[in-house]
Coordinates of C-alpha atoms in Angstrom, one line a residue:
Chain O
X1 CA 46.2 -18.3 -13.8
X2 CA 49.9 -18.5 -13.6
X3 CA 52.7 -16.8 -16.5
X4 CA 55.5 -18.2 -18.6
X5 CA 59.0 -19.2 -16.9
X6 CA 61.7 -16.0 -17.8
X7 CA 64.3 -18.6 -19.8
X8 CA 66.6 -19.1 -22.7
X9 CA 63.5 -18.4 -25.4
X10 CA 65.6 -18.0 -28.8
X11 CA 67.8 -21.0 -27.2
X12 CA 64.8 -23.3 -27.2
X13 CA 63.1 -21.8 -30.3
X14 CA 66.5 -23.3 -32.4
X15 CA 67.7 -26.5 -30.5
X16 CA 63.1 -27.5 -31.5
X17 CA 63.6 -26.1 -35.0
X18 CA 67.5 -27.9 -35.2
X19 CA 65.5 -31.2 -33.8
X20 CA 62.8 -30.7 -36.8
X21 CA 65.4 -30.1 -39.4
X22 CA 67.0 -33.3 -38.7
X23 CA 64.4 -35.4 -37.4
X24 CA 65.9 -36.2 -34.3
X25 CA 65.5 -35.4 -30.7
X26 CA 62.5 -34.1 -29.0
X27 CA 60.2 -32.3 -31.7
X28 CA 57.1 -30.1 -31.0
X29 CA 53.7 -32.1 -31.7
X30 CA 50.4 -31.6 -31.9
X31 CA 48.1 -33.6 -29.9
X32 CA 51.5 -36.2 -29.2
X33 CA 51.4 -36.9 -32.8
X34 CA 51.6 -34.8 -35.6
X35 CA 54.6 -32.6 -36.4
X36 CA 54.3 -29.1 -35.6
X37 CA 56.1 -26.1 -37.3
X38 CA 58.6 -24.0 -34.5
X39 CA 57.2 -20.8 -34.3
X40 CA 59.0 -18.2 -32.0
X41 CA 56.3 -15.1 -30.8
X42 CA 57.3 -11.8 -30.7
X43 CA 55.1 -10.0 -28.1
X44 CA 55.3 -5.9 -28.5
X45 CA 54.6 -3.9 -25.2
X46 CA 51.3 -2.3 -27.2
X47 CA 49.9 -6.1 -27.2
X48 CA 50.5 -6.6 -30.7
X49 CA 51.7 -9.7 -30.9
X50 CA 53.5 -11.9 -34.2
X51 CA 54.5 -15.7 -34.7
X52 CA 58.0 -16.0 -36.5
X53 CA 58.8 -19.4 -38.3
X54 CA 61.9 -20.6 -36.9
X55 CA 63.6 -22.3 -39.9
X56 CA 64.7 -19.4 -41.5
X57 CA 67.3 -19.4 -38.2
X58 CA 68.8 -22.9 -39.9
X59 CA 68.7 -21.2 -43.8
X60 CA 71.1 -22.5 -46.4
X61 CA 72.5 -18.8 -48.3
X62 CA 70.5 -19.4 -51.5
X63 CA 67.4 -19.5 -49.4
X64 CA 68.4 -15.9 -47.6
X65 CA 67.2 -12.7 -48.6
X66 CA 69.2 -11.3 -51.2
X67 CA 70.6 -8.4 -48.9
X68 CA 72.1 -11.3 -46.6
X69 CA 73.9 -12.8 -49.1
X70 CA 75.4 -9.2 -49.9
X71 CA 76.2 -8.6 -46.7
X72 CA 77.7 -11.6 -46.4
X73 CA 80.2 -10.4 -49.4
X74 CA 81.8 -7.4 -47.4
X75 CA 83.5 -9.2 -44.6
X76 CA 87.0 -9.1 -44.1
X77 CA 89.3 -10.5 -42.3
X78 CA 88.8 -11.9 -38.9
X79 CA 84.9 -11.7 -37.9
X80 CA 83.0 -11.7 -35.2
X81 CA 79.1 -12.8 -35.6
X82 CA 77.1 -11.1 -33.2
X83 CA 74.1 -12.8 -32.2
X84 CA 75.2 -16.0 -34.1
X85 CA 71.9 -17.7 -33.7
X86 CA 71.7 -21.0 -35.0
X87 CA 75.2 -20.0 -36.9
X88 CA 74.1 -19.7 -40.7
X89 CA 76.0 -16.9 -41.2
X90 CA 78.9 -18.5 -39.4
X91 CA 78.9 -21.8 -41.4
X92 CA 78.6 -19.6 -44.6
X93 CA 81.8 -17.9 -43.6
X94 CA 83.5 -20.9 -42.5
X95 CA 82.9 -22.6 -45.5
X96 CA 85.0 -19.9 -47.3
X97 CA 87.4 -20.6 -45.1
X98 CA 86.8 -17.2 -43.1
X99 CA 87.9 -16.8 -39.5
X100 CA 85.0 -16.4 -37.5
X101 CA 84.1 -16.5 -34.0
X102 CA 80.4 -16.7 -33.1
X103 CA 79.1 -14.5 -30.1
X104 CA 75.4 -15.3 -28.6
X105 CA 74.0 -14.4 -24.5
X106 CA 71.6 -17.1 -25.4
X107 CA 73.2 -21.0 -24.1
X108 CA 70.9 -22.7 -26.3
X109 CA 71.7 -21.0 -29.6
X110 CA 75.7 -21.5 -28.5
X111 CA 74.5 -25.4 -28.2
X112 CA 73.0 -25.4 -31.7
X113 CA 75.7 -23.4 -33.5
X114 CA 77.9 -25.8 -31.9
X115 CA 76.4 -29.0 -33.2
X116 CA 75.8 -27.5 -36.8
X117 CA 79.8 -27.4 -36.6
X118 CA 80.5 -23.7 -35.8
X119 CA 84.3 -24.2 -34.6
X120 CA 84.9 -20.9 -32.4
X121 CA 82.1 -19.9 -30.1
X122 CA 81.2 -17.3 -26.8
X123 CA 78.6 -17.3 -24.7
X124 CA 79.0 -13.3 -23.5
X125 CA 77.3 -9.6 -24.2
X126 CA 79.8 -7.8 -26.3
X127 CA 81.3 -6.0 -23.2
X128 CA 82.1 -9.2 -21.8
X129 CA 83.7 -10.6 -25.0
X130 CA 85.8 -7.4 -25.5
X131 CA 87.4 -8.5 -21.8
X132 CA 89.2 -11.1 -23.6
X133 CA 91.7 -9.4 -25.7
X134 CA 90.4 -10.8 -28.9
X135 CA 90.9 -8.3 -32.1
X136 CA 88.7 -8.4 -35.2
X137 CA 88.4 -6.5 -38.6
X138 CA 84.4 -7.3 -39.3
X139 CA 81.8 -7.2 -36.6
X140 CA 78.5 -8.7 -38.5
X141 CA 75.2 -8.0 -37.0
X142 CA 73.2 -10.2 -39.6
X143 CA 69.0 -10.9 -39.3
X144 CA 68.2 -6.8 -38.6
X145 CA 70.6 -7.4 -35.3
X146 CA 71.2 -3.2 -36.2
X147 CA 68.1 -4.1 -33.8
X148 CA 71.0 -4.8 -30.6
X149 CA 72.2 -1.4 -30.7
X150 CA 68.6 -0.9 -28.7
X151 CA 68.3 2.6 -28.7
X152 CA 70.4 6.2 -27.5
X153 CA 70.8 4.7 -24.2
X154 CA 72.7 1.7 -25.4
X155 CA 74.2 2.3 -28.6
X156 CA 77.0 4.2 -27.6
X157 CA 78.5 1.3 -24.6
X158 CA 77.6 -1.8 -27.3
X159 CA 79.7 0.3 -30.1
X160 CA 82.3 1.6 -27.5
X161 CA 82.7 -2.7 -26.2
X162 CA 83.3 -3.1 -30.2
X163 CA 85.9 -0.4 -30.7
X164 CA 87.9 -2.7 -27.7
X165 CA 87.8 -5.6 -30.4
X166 CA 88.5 -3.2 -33.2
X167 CA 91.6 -3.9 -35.0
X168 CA 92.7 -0.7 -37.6
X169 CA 90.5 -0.7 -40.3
X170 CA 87.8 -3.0 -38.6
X171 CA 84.2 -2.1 -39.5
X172 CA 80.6 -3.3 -38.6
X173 CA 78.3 -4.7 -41.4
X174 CA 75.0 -4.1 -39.9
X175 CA 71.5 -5.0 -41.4
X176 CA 68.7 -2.8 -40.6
X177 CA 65.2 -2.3 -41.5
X178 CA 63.8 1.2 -42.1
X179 CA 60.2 1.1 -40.3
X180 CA 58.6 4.0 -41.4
X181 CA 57.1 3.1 -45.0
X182 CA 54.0 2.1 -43.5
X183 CA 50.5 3.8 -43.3
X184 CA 49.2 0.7 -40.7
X185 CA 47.7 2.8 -38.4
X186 CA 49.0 -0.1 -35.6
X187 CA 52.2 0.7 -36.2
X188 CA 52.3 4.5 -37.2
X189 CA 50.1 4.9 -34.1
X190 CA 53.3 2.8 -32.5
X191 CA 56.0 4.8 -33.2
X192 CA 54.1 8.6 -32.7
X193 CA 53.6 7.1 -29.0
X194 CA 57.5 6.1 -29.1
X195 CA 58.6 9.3 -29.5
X196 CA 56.4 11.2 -27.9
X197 CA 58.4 9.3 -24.9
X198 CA 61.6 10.4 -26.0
X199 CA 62.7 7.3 -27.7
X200 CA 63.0 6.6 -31.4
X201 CA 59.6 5.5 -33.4
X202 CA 60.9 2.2 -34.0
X203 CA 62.5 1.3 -30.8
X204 CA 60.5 -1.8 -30.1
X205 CA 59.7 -2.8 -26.4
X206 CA 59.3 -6.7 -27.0
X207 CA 59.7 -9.8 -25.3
X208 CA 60.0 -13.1 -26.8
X209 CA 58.0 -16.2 -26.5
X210 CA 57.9 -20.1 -27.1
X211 CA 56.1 -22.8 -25.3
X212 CA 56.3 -22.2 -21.7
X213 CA 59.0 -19.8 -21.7
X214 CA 59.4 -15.7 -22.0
X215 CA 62.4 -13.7 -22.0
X216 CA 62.4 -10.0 -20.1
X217 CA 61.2 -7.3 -21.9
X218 CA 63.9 -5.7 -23.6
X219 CA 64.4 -2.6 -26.2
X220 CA 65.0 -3.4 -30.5
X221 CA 66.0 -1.0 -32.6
X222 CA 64.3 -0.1 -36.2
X223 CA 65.6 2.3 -37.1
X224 CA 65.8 4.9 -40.3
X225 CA 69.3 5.6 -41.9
X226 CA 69.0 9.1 -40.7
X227 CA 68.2 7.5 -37.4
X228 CA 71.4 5.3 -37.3
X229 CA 73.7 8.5 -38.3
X230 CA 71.9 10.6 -35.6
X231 CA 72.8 7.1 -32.8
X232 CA 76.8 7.3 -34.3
X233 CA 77.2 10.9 -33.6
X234 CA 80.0 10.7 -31.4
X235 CA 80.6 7.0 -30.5
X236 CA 83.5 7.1 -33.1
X237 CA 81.6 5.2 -35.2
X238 CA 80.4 6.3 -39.1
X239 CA 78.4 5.1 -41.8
X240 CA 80.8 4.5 -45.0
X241 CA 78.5 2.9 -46.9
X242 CA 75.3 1.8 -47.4
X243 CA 73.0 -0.6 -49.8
X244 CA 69.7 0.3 -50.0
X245 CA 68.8 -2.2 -52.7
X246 CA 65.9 -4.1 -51.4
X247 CA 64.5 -1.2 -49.0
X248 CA 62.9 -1.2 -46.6
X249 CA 65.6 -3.2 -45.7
X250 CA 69.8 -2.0 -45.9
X251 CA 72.6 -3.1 -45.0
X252 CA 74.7 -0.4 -43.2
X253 CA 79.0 0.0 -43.6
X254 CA 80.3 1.4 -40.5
X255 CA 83.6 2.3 -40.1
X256 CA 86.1 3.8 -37.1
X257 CA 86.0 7.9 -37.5
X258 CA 89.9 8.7 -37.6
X259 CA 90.0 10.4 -34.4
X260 CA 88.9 6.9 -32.6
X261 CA 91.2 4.8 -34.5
X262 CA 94.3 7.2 -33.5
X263 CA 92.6 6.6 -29.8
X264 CA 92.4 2.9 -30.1
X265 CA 96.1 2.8 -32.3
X266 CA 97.1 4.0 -28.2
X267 CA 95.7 1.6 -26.7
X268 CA 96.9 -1.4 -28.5
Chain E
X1 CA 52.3 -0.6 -21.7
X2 CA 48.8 -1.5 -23.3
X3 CA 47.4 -4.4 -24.1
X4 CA 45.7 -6.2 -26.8
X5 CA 42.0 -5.2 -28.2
X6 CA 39.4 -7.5 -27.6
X7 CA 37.9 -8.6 -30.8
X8 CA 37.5 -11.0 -34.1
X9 CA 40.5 -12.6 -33.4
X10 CA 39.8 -15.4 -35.7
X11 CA 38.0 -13.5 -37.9
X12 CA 40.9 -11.5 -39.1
X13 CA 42.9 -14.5 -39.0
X14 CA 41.2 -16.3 -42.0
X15 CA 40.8 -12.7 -43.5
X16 CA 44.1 -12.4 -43.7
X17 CA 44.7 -16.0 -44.7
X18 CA 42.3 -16.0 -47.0
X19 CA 43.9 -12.7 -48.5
X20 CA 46.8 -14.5 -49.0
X21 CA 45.6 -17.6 -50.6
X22 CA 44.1 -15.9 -53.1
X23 CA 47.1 -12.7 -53.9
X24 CA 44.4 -10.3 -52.9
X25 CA 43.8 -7.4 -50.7
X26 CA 46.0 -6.4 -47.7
X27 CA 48.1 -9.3 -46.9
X28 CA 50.4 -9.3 -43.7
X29 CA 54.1 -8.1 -44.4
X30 CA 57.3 -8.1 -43.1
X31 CA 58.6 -4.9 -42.8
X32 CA 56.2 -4.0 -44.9
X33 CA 57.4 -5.9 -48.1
X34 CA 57.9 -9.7 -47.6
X35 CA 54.8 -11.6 -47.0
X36 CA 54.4 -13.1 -43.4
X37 CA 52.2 -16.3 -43.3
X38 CA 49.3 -15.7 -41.3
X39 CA 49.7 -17.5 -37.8
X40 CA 47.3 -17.7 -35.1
X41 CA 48.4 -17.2 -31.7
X42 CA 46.8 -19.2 -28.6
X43 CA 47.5 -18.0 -25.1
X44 CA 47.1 -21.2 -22.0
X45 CA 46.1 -20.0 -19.0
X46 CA 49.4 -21.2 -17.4
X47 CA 51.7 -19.1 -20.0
X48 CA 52.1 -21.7 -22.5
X49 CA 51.7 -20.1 -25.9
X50 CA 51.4 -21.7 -29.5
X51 CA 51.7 -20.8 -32.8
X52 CA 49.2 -22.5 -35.5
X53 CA 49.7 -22.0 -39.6
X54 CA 46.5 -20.4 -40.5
X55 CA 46.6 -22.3 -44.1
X56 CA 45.1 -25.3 -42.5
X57 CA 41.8 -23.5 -42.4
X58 CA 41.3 -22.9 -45.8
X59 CA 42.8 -26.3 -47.0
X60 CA 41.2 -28.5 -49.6
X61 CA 40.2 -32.3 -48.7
X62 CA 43.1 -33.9 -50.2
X63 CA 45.0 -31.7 -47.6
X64 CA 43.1 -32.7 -44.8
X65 CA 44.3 -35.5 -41.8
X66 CA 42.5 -38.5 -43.0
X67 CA 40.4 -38.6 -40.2
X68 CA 38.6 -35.3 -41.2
X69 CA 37.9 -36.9 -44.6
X70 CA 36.4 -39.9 -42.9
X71 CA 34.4 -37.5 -40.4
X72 CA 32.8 -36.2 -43.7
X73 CA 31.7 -39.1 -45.0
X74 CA 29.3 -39.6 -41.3
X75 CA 26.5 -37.0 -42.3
X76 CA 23.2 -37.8 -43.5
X77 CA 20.6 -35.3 -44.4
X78 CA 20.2 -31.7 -43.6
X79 CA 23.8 -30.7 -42.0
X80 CA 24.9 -28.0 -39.6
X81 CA 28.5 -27.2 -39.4
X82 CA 28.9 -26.0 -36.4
X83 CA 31.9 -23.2 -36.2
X84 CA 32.1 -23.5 -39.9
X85 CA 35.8 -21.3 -39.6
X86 CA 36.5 -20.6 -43.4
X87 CA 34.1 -22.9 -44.6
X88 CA 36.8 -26.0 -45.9
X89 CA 34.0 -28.8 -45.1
X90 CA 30.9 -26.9 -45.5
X91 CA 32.5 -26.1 -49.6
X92 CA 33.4 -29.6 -49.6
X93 CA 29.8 -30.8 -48.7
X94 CA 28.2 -28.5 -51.6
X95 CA 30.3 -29.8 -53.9
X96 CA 28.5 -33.2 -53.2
X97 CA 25.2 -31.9 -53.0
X98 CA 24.8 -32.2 -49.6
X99 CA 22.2 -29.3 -47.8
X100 CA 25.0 -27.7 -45.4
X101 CA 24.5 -24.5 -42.9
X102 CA 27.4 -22.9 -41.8
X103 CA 27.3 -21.5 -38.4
X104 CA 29.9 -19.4 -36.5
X105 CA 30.1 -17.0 -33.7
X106 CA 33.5 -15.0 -35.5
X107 CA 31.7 -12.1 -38.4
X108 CA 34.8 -12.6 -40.1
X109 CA 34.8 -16.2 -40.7
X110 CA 31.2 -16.2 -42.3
X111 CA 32.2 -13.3 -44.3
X112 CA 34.9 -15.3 -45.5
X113 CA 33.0 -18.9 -45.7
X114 CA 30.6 -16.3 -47.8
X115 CA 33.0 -15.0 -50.3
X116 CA 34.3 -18.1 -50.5
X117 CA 30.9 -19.6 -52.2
X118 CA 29.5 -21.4 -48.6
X119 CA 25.4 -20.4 -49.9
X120 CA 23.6 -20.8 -46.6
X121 CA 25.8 -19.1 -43.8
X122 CA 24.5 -18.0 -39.7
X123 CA 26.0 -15.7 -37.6
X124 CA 24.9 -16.7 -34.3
X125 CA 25.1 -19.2 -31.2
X126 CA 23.4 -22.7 -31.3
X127 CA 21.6 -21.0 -28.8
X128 CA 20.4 -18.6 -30.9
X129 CA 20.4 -20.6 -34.0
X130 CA 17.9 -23.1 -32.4
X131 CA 15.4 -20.5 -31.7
X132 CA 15.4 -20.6 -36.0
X133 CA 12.9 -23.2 -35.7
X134 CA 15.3 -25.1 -38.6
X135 CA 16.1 -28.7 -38.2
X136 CA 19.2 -30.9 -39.2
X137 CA 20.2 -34.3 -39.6
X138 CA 23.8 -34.1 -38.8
X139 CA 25.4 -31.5 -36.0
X140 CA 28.9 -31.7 -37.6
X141 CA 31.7 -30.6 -34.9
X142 CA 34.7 -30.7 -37.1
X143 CA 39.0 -29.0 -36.5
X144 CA 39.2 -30.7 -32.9
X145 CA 35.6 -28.9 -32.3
X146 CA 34.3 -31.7 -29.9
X147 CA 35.9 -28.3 -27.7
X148 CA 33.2 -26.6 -27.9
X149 CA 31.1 -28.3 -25.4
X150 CA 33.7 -26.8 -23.0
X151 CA 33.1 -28.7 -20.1
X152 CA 30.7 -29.8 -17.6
X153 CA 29.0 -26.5 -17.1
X154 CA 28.6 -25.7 -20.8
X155 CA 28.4 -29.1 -22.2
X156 CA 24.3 -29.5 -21.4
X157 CA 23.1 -26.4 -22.6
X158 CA 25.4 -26.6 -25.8
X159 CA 23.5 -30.5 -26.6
X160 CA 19.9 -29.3 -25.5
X161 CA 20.7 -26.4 -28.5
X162 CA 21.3 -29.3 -30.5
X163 CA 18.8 -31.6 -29.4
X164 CA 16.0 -28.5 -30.2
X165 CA 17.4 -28.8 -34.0
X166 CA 17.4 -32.5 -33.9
X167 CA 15.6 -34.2 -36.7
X168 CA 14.3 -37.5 -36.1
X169 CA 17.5 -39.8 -36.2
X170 CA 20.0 -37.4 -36.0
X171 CA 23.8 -37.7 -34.9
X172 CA 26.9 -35.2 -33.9
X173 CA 29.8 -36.1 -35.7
X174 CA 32.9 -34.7 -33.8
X175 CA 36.2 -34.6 -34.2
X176 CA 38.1 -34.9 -30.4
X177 CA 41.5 -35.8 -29.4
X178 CA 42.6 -37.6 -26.4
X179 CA 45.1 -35.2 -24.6
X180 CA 46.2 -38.2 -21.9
X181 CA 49.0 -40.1 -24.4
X182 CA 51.8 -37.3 -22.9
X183 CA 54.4 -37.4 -20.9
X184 CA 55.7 -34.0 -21.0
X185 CA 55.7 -32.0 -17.6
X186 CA 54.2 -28.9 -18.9
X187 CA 51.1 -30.9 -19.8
X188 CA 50.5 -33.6 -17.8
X189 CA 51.3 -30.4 -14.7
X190 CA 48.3 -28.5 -16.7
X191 CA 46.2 -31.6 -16.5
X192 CA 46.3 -32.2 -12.8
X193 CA 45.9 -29.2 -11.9
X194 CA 42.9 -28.8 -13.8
X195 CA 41.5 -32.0 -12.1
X196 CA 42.4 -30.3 -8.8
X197 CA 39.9 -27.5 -9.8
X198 CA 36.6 -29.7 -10.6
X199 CA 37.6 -29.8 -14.2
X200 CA 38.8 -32.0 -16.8
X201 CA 42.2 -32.3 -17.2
X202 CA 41.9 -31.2 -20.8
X203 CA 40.1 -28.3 -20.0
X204 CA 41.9 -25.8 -21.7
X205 CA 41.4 -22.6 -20.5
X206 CA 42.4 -19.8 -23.8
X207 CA 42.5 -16.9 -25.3
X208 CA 43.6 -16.6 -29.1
X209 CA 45.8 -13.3 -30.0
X210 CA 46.4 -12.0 -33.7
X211 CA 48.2 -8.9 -34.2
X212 CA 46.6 -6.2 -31.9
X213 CA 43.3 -8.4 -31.2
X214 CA 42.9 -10.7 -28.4
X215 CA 39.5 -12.7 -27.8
X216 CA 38.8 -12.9 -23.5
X217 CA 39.7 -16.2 -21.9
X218 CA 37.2 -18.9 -22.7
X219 CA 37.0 -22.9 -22.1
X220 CA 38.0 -25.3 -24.9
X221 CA 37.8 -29.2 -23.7
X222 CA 40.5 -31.4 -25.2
X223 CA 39.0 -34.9 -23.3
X224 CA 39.5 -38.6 -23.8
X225 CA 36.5 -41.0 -24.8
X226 CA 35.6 -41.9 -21.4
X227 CA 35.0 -38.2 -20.4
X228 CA 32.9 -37.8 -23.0
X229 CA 30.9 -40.8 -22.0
X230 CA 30.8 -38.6 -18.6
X231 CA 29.6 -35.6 -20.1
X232 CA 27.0 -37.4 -22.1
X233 CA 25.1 -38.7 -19.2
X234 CA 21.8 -37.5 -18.6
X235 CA 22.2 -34.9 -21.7
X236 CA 19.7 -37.3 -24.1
X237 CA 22.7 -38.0 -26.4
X238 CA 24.9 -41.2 -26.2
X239 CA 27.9 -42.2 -28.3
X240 CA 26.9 -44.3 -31.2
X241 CA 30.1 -45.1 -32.6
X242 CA 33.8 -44.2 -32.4
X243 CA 36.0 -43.8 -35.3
X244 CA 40.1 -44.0 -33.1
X245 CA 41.7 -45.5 -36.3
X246 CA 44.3 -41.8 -35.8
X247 CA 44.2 -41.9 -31.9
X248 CA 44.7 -39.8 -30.1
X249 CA 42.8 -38.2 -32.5
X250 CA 38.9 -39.7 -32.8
X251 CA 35.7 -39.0 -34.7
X252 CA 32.6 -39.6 -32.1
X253 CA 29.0 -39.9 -33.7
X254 CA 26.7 -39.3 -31.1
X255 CA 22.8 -40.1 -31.6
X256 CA 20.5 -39.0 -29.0
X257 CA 18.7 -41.6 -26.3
X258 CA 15.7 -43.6 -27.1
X259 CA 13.8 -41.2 -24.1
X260 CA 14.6 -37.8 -25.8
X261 CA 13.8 -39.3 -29.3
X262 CA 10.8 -39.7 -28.5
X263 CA 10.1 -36.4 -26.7
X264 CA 11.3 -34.6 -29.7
X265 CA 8.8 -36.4 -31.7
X266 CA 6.3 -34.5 -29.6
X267 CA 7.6 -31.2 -30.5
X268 CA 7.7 -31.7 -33.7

């Protein structure tokens, strides 16, 4: 009995589900023959263990959730897309003629984003990309990628890297999804554990899987509102605004706490 | 970390997917509020995982690959339907008037073949079921369920069950598919190592996962025709006829030898 290879796991999960949507390329079969949907797994550290279909990735807008399309609606001025993915949100913005520069750590979703058209691209964590000097006024964590900012440990180094790239008036659009509206005794049982270990009820412990391949296991936040604001205490980072429309999911307005800006209006 | 439960796993897969065929009872959500299709997970022994759309189970005929259809249309008499999963071709045989027993290992799929209207349903092993004294016509081994034979340890005792509940003249009609037409490394790697064991290259060693519920690792034979000539030999059955019209898929009727024919007739 041997494991999966640690690789590039959302990379291959998008170039197979790209190759479906256009019908060219390698495409998963079954038995050699018959097409077979992409489906990424999502294995949780308590064994539970979920299949995800991966077309949603390639989505046209008017086949997004509602709260995308909204959140899609507050960007301004130059954006950065964090976690581009297979660059929906990217083209979307392109196609209004946005600037926007699409940031990934996985190569194979750079790859994809890259042959869907997505002009401006890096392959870096957010501390590397804020090396480079570049400034923008929307950082856009689309597909519950609130999820990146991890947990207390993290947060406050991924929203310091994005102050770096903050120019004045910059804020993050960030969708989350508040976990706690369920009475699944799975997942209730989930979270109580959670925190009895110090770390918020939804911060999942997950690792991803498709075909052959796993990633590490790494941390993903979901998290409460009153959650988020308790994470922002202090990282010169504040919730401005929030819509709540299609809860459990939001999508959350953060903005630069004056004190930070006046620190950053230094450095630049 | 924990791990997964060991339990129904395919049980509360068509549960759940029959839950959600029908808009009733407790359906799997996304955060708690968009539905999730139900997909079944199955672990390889090697790491390679797969996700399978849980719909197919529960899928009228006209949904069916053809080669199902034209499986169905091989029974005669009396008909066991051996792992009857959410009862798609023991329902379709009623509907002709055909005698059909459903037979399945998982509780949950003959609680859902039973509230789906399949009348005559068995809970056991063909082990078990043989010691029923009942007798069939047809053995029907539909859904790639040729597998169940295993391999060469489990394949003898599964056709004596059968053999035991053999009517005068009857056949298996089972659905297999040829796992040799690949070229990819990850399989045709699988298969020779498995060979390098003792055991058929298709020899699939799993375990299925669904949300927190894992079933323990278990043998499940993907083998070409000529391996199941092999297995045949000395087991009192032989293959009668060979539908490959969908190869790599095929439908195999089996009819047992002229020798153990005749010491059925003994028995009975």
């Amino acid at each position: 009995m041997t494991g999966p290879l640690v690789g590039d796991v959302f990379g291959a999960v998008v170039r197979d589900a790209f190759a479906v949507a256009r019908g060219v390329g390698v495409r998963p079969l079954a038995g050699g023959r018959l097409p077979r949907p992409v489906i990424e797994i999502v294995e949780r550290d308590d064994g539970l263990i979920t299949g995800v279909m991966a077309d949603g990735y390639l989505a046209e807008p008017d086949l997004w959730p509602a709260h995308d399309r909204r959140a899609l609606d507050l960007v301004h001025g130059r954006v950065l897309d964090i976690g581009v993915g297979a660059g929906r949100a990217a083209l979307a913005l392109q196609e209004r003629g946005v600037p926007v520069t699409g940031l990934d750590i996985s190569p194979g979703a750079i790859a994809v984003s890259r042959a869907r058209g997505v002009r401006d691209l890096a392959h870096a964590t957010v501390e590397e990309h804020a090396a480079s000097g570049q400034l923008y006024d929307t950082f856009l964590l689309m597909g519950n990628n609130l999820g990146l900012l991890e947990g207390r440990e993290r947060a406050p180094a991924f929203l310091a890297a994005l102050a770096r790239m903050a120019s004045p008036g910059a804020r993050v659009i960030a969708q989350g999804t508040d976990p706690y509206g369920t009475t699944d005794p799975v997942q209730v049982g989930y979270h109580k554990r959670n925190r009895e270990r110090g770390r918020f009820g939804g911060q999942l412990r997950l690792r991803l899987r498709y075909r052959d391949l796993a990633t590490d296991w790494f941390d993903y936040l979901v998290c409460s509102v009153d959650e988020l604001s308790e994470l922002l205490a202090g990282t010169g980072w504040e919730l401005a605004a929030l819509d709540a429309t299609d809860a459990p999911y939001y999508v959350a307005t953060l903005v630069q706490t004056e004190g930070l800006v006046h620190a950053e209006g230094h450095r630049v």
